[in-house]
mmCIF file of C-alpha atoms in Angstrom:
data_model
loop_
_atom_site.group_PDB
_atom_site.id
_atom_site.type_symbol
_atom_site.label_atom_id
_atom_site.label_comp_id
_atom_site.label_asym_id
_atom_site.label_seq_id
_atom_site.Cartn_x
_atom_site.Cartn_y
_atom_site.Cartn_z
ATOM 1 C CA UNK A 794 108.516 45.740 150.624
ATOM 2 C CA UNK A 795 105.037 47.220 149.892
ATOM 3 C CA UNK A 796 101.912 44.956 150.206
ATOM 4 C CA UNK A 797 99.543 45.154 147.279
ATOM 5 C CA UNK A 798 96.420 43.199 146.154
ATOM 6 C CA UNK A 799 95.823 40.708 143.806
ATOM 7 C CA UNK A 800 93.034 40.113 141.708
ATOM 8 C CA UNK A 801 91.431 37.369 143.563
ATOM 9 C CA UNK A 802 92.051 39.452 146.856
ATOM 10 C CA UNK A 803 95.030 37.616 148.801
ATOM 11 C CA UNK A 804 97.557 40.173 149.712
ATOM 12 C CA UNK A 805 101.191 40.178 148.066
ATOM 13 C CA UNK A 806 104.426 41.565 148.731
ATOM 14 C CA UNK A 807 106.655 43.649 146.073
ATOM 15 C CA UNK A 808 110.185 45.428 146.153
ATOM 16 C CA UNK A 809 108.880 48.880 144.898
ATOM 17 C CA UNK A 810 112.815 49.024 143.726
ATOM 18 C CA UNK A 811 112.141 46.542 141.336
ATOM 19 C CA UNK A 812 109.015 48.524 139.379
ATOM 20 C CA UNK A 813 109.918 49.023 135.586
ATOM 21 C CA UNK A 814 106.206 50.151 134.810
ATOM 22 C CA UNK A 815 102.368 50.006 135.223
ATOM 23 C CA UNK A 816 99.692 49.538 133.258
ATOM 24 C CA UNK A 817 95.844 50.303 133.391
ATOM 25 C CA UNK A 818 93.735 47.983 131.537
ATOM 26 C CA UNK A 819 91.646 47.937 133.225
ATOM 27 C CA UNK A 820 93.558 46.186 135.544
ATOM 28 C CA UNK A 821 96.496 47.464 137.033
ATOM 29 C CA UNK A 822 99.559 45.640 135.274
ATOM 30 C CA UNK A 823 103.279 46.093 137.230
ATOM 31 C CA UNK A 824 106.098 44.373 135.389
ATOM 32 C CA UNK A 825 109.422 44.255 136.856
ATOM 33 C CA UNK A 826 112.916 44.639 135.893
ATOM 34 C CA UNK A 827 112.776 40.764 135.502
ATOM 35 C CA UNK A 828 109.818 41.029 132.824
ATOM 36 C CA UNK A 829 107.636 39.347 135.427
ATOM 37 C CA UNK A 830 103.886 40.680 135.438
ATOM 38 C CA UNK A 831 101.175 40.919 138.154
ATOM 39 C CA UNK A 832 97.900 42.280 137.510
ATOM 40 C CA UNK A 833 96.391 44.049 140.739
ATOM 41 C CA UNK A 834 92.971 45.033 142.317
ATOM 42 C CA UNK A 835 95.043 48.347 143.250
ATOM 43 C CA UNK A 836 94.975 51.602 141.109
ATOM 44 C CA UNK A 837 97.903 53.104 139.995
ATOM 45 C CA UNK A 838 97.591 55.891 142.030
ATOM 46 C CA UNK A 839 96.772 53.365 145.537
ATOM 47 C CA UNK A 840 100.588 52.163 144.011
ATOM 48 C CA UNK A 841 102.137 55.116 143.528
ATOM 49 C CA UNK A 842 100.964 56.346 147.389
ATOM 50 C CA UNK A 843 102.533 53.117 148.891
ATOM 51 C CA UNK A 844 105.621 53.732 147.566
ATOM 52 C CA UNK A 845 105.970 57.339 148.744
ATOM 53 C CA UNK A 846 105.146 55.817 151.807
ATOM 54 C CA UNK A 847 107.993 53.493 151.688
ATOM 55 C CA UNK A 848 110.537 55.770 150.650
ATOM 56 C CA UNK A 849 109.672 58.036 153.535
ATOM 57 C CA UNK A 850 110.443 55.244 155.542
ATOM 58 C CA UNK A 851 113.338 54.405 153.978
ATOM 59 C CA UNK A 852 114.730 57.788 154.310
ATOM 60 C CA UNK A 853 113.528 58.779 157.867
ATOM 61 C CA UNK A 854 115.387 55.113 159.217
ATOM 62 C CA UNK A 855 118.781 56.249 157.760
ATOM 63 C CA UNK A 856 118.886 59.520 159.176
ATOM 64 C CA UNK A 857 118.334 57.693 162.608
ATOM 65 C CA UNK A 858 121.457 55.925 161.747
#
């Protein structure tokens, strides 16, 4: 799970997995696989950092395995 930001500030947590596309309008707009949208304070590229950051993660704890 990644945490992003939603417009009115409070903090909210997404599967990154679950991402079918963004939007800029000027709000960031992520809709899932569901069809579920958020709109976020975060800019795409904010989004797209967090979730190379996750995948690192991802991939450095199953090589510990």
């Amino acid at each position: 799970m990644i945490c992003v930001t939603r417009l009115d500030g409070k903090p909210y947590w997404i599967n990154p997995h679950l991402i079918e596309s963004m939007e800029q309008n000027p709000d960031l707009t992520v809709t899932f696989l569901s069809g579920k949208k958020i709109v976020l304070k975060d800019s795409p590229e904010q989004l797209i950092q967090r979730i190379i950051e996750y995948r690192k993660k991802l991939n450095n704890s199953t090589q510990e395995l």
